[in-house]
Each structure stands twice: as structure tokens, then as C-alpha cells.
CSV table of N, CA and C in Angstrom, one decimal:
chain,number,residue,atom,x,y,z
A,1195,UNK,N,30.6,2.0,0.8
A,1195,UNK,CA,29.3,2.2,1.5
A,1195,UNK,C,29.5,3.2,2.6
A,1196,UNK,N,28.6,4.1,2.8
A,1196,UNK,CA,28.7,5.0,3.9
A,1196,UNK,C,28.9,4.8,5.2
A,1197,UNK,N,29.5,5.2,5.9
A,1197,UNK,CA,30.1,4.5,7.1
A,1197,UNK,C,28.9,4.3,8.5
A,1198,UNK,N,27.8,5.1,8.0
A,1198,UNK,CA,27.1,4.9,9.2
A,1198,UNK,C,25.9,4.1,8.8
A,1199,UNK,N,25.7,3.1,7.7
A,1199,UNK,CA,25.1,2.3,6.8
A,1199,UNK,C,25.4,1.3,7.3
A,1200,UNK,N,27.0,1.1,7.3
A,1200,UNK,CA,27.9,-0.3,7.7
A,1200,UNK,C,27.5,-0.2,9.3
A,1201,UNK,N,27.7,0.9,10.0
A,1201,UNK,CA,27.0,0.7,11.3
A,1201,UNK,C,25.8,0.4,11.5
A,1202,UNK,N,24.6,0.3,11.1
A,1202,UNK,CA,23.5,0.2,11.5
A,1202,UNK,C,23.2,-1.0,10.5
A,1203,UNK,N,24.2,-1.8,9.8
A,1203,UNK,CA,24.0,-3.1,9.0
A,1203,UNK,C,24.8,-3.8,10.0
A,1204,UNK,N,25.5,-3.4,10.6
A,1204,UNK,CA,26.0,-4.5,12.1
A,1204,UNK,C,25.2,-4.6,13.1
A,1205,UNK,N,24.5,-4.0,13.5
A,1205,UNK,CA,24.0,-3.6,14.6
A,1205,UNK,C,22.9,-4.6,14.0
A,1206,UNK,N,22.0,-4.8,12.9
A,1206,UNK,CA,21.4,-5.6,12.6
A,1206,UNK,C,21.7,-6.9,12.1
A,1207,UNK,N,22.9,-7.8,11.6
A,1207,UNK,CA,23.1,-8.4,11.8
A,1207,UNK,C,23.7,-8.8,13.3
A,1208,UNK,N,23.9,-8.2,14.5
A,1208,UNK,CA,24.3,-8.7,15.8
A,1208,UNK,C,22.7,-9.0,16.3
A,1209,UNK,N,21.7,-8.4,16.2
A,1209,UNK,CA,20.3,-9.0,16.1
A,1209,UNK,C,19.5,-10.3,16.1
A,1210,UNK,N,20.7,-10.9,14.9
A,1210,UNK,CA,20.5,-12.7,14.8
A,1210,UNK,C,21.2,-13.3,15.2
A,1211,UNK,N,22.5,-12.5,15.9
A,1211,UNK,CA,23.6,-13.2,16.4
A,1211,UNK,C,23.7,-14.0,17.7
A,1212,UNK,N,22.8,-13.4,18.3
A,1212,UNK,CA,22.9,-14.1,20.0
A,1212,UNK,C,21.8,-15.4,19.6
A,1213,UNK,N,22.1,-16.1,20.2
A,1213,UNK,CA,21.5,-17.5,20.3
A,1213,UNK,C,20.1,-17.7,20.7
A,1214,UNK,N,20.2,-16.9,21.6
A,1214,UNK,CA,18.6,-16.9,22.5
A,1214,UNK,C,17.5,-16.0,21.7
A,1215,UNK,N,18.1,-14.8,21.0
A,1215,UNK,CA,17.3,-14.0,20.1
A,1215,UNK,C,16.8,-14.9,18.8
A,1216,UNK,N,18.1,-15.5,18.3
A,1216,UNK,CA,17.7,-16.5,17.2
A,1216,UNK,C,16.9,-17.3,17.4
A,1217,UNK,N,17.0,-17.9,18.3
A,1217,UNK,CA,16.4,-19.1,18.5
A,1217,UNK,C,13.9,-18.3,19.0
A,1218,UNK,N,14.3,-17.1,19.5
A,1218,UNK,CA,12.8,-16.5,19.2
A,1218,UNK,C,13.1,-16.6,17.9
A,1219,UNK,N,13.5,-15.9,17.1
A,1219,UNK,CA,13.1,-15.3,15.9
A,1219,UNK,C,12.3,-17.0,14.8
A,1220,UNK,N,13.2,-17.9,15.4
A,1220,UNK,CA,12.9,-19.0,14.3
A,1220,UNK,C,11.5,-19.7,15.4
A,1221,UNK,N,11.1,-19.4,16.7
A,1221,UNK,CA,9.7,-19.6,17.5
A,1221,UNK,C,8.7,-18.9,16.5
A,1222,UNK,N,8.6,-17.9,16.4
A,1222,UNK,CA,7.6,-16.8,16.0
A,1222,UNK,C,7.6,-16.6,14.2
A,1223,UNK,N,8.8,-17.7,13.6
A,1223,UNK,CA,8.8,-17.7,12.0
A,1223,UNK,C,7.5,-17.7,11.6
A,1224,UNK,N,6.7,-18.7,11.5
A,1224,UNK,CA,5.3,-19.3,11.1
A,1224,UNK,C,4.5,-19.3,11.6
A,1225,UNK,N,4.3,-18.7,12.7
A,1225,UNK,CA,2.9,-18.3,14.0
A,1225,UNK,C,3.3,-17.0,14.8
A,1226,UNK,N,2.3,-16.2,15.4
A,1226,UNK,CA,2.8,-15.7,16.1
A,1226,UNK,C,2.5,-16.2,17.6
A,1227,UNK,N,3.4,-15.6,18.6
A,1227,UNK,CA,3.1,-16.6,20.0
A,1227,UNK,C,3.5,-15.7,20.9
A,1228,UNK,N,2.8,-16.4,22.7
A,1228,UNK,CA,2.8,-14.9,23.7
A,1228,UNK,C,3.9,-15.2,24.1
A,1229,UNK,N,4.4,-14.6,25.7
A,1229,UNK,CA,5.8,-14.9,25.6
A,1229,UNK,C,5.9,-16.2,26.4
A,1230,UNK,N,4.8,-17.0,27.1
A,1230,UNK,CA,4.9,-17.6,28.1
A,1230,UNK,C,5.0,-19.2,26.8
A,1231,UNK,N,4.7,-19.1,25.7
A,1231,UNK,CA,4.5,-20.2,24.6
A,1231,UNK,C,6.3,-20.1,24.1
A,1232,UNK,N,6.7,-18.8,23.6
A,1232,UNK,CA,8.0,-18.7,23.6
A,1232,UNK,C,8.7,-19.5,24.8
A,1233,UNK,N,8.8,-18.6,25.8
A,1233,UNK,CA,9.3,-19.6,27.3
A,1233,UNK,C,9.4,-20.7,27.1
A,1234,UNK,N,8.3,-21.4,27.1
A,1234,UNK,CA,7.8,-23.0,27.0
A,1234,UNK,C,7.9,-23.2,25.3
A,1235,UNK,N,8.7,-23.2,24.8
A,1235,UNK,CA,8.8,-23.8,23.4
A,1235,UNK,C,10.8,-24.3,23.1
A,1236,UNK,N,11.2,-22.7,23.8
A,1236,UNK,CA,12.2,-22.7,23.6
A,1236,UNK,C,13.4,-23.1,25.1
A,1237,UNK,N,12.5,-23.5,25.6
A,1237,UNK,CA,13.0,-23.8,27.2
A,1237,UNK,C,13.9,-23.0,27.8
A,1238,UNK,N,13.3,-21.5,27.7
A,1238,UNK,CA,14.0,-20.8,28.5
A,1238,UNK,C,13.7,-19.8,29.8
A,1239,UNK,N,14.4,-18.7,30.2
A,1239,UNK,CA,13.7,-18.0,31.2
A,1239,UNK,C,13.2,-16.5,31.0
A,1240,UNK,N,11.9,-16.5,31.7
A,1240,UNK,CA,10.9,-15.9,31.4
A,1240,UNK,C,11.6,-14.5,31.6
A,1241,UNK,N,12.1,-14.0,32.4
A,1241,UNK,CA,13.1,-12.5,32.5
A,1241,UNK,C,13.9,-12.3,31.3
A,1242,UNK,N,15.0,-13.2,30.8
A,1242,UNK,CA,15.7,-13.3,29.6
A,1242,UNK,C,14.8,-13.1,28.4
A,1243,UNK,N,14.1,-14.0,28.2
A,1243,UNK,CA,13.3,-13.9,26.8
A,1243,UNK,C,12.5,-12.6,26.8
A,1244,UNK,N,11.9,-11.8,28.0
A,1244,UNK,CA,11.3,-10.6,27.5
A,1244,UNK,C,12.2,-9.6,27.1
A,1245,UNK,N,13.3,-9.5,28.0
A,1245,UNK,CA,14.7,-9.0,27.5
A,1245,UNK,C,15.1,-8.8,26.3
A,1246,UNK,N,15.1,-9.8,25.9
A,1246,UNK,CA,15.7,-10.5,24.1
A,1246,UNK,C,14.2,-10.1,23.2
A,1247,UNK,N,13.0,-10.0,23.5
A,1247,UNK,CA,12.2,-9.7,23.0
A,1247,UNK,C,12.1,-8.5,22.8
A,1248,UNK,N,12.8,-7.3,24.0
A,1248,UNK,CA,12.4,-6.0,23.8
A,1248,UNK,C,13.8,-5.5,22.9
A,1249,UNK,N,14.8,-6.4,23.0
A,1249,UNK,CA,15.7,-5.9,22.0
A,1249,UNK,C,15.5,-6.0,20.5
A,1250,UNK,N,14.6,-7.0,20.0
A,1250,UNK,CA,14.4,-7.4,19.0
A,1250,UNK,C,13.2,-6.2,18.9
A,1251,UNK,N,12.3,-5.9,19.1
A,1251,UNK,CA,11.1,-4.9,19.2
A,1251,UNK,C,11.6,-3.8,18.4
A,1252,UNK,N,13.0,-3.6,20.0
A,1252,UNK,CA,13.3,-2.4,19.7
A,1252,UNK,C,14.4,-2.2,18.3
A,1253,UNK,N,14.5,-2.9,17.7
A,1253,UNK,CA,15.0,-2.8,16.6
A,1253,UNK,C,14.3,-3.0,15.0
A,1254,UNK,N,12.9,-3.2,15.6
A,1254,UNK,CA,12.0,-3.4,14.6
A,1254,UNK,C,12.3,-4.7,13.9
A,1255,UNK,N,12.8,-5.9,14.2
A,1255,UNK,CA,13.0,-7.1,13.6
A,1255,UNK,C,11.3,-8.0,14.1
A,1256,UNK,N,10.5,-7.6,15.2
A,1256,UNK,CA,9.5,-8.6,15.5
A,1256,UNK,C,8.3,-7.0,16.1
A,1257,UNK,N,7.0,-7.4,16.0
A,1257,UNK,CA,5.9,-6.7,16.6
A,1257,UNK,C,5.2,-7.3,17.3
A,1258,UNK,N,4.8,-6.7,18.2
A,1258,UNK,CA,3.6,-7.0,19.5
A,1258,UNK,C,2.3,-6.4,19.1
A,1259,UNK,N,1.2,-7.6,19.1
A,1259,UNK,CA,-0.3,-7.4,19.0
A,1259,UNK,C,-0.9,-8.0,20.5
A,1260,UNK,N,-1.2,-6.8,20.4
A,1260,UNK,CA,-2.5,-7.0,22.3
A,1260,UNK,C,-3.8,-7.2,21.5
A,1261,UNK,N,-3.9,-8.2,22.7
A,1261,UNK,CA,-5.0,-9.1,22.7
A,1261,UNK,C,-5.6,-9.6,24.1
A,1262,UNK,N,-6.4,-8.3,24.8
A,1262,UNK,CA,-7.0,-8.7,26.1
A,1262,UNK,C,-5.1,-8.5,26.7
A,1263,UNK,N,-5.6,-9.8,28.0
A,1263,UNK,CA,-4.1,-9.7,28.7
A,1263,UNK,C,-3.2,-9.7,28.2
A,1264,UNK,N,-3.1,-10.6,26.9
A,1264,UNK,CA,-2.1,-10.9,26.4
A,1264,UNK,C,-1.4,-10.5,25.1
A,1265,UNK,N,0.1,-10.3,25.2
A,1265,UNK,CA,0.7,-9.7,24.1
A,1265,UNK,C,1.4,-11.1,23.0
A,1266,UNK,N,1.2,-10.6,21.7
A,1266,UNK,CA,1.8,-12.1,20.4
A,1266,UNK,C,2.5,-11.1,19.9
A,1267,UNK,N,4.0,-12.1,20.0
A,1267,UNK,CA,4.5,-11.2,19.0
A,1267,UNK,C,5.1,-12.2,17.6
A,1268,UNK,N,5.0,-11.5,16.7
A,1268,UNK,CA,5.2,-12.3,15.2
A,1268,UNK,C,6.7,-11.1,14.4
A,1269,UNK,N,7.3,-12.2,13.7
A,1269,UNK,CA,8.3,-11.6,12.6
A,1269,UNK,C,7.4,-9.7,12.2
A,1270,UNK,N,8.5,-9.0,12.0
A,1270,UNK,CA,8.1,-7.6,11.6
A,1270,UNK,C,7.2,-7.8,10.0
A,1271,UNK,N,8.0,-8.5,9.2
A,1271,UNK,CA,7.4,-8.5,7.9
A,1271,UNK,C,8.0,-9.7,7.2
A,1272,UNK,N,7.8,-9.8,6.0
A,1272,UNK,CA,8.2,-11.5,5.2
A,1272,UNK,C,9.6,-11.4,5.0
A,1273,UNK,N,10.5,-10.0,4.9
A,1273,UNK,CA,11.9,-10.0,4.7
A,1273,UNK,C,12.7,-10.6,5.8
A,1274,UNK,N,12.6,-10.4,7.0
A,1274,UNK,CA,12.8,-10.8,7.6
A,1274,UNK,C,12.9,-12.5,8.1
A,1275,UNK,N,11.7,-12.6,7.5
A,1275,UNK,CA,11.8,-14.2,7.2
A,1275,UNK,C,12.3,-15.0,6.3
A,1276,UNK,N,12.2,-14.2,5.4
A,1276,UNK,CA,13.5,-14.4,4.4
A,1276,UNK,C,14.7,-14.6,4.8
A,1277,UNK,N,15.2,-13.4,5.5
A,1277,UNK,CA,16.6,-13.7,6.0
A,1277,UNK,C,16.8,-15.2,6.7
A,1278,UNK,N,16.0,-15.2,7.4
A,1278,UNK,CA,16.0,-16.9,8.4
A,1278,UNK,C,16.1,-17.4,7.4
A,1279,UNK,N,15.5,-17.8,6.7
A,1279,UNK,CA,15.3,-18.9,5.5
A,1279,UNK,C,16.3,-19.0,4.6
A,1280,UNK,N,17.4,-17.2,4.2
A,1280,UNK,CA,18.6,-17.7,3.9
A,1280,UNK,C,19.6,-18.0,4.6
A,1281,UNK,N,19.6,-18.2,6.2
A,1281,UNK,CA,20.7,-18.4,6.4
A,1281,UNK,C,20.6,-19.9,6.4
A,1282,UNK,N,19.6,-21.0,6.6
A,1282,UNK,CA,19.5,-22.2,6.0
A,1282,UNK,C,19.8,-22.2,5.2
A,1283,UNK,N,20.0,-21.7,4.1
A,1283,UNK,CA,20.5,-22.0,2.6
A,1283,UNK,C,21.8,-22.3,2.5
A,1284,UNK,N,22.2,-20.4,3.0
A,1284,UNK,CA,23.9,-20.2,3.3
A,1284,UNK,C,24.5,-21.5,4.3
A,1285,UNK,N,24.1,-21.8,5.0
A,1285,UNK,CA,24.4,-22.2,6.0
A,1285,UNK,C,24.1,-24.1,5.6
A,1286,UNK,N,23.4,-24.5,4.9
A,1286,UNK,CA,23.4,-26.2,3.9
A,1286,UNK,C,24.8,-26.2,3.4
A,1287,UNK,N,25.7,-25.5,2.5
A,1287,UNK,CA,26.7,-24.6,2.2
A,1287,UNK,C,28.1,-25.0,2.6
A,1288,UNK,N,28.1,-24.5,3.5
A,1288,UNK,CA,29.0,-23.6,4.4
A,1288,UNK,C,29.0,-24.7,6.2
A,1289,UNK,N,27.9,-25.5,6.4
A,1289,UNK,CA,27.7,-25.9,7.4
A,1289,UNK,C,29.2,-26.7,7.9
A,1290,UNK,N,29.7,-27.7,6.9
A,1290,UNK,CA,31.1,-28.1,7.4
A,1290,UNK,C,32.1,-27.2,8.2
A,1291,UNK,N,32.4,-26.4,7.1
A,1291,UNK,CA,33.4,-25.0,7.7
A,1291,UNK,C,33.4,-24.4,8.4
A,1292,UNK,N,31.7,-23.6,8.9
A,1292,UNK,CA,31.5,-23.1,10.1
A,1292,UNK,C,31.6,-23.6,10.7
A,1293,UNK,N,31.2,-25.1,10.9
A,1293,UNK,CA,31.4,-26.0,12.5
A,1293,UNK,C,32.7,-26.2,12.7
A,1294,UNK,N,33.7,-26.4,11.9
A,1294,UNK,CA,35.0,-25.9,12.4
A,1294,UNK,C,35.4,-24.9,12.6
A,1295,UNK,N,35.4,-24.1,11.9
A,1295,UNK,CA,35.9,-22.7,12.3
A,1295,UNK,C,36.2,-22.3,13.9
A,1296,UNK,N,37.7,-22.4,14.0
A,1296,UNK,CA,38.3,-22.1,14.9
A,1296,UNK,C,38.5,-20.8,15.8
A,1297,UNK,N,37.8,-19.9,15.1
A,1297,UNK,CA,37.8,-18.2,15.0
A,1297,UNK,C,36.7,-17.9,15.6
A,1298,UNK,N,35.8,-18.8,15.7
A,1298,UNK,CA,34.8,-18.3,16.4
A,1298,UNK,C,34.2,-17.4,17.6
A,1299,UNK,N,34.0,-16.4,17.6
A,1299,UNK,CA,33.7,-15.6,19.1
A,1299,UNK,C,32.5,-15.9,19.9
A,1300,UNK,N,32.2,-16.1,21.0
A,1300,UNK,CA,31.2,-16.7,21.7
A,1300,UNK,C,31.0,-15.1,22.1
């Protein structure tokens, strides 16, 4: 595979990798929501989650629709929701192993 393919297929799986980004992406799976519903869903802080939202934006994994004051943002398209949906699959699986996995990098 071409080497700058493998780059920009890391860079998008590191996308789902941080916790706080994942944890929007699986908020906004099935609805879209503003960021203050985000905040208050996923109990977190309001500076961080716009942060993690504009990285996600800016990678095209989620979109913003204005609406008056307010901005919703929802999954980019259904692939994307796919992927969530397989890593439950992968992850039914594999769930033993990973939880131990001693290699883990935080």
C-alpha cells in the first residue's frame, strides 16, 4: 500500500482513538445534538468537547448544521457509523484479550 495512504489511514484511525472523541462520535451515532447536549450527555467539559469536535470536523468524520444560535452536529455519513458498529462486533470478539492486553498505550 502506498506509503502516504498508510499515513492518512493512521491519522484516521487515531480519530477514534482518544476516548473523549469516541465517546462524541457514539453521542451523535443516532441523533444529531448541539454541543451543550453533548457536554451534558457525556459529562464532560465544555472547552474540551469543542476541541475534540473541531478535530473531528476537521477531519471530516462529523458535520455542523446551523440552526438560528445553534450548531448540531451529526456522524459525516452512514460509513462512518458503520465503523462504530464494527468495532462492537470486532470488539464482542476480542473483548477478553483487549481487556488484558498489557501493551496498551494510554
Amino acid at each position: 500500500m502506498e506509503h502516504n495512504k498508510i499515513d492518512t489511514k493512521v491519522k484516521l484511525i487515531h480519530g477514534f482513538s482518544n476516548k473523549t472523541r469516541l465517546q462524541i462520535l457514539e453521542c451523535i451515532k443516532d441523533k444529531e445534538k448541539t454541543v451543550s447536549q453533548i457536554v451534558e450527555e457525556i459529562n464532560g467539559n465544555q472547552s474540551n468537547i469543542s476541541q475534540h469536535l473541531a478535530c473531528l470536523k476537521g477531519c471530516g468524520m462529523i458535520v455542523r448544521r446551523n440552526e438560528g444560535k445553534y450548531g448540531y452536529y451529526s456522524l459525516r455519513n452512514q460509513h462512518i457509523r458503520d465503523l462504530l458498529e464494527m468495532f462492537d462486533v470486532v470488539l464482542d470478539d476480542v473483548q477478553h484479550d483487549v481487556a488484558c492486553c498489557d501493551r496498551h498505550i494510554d
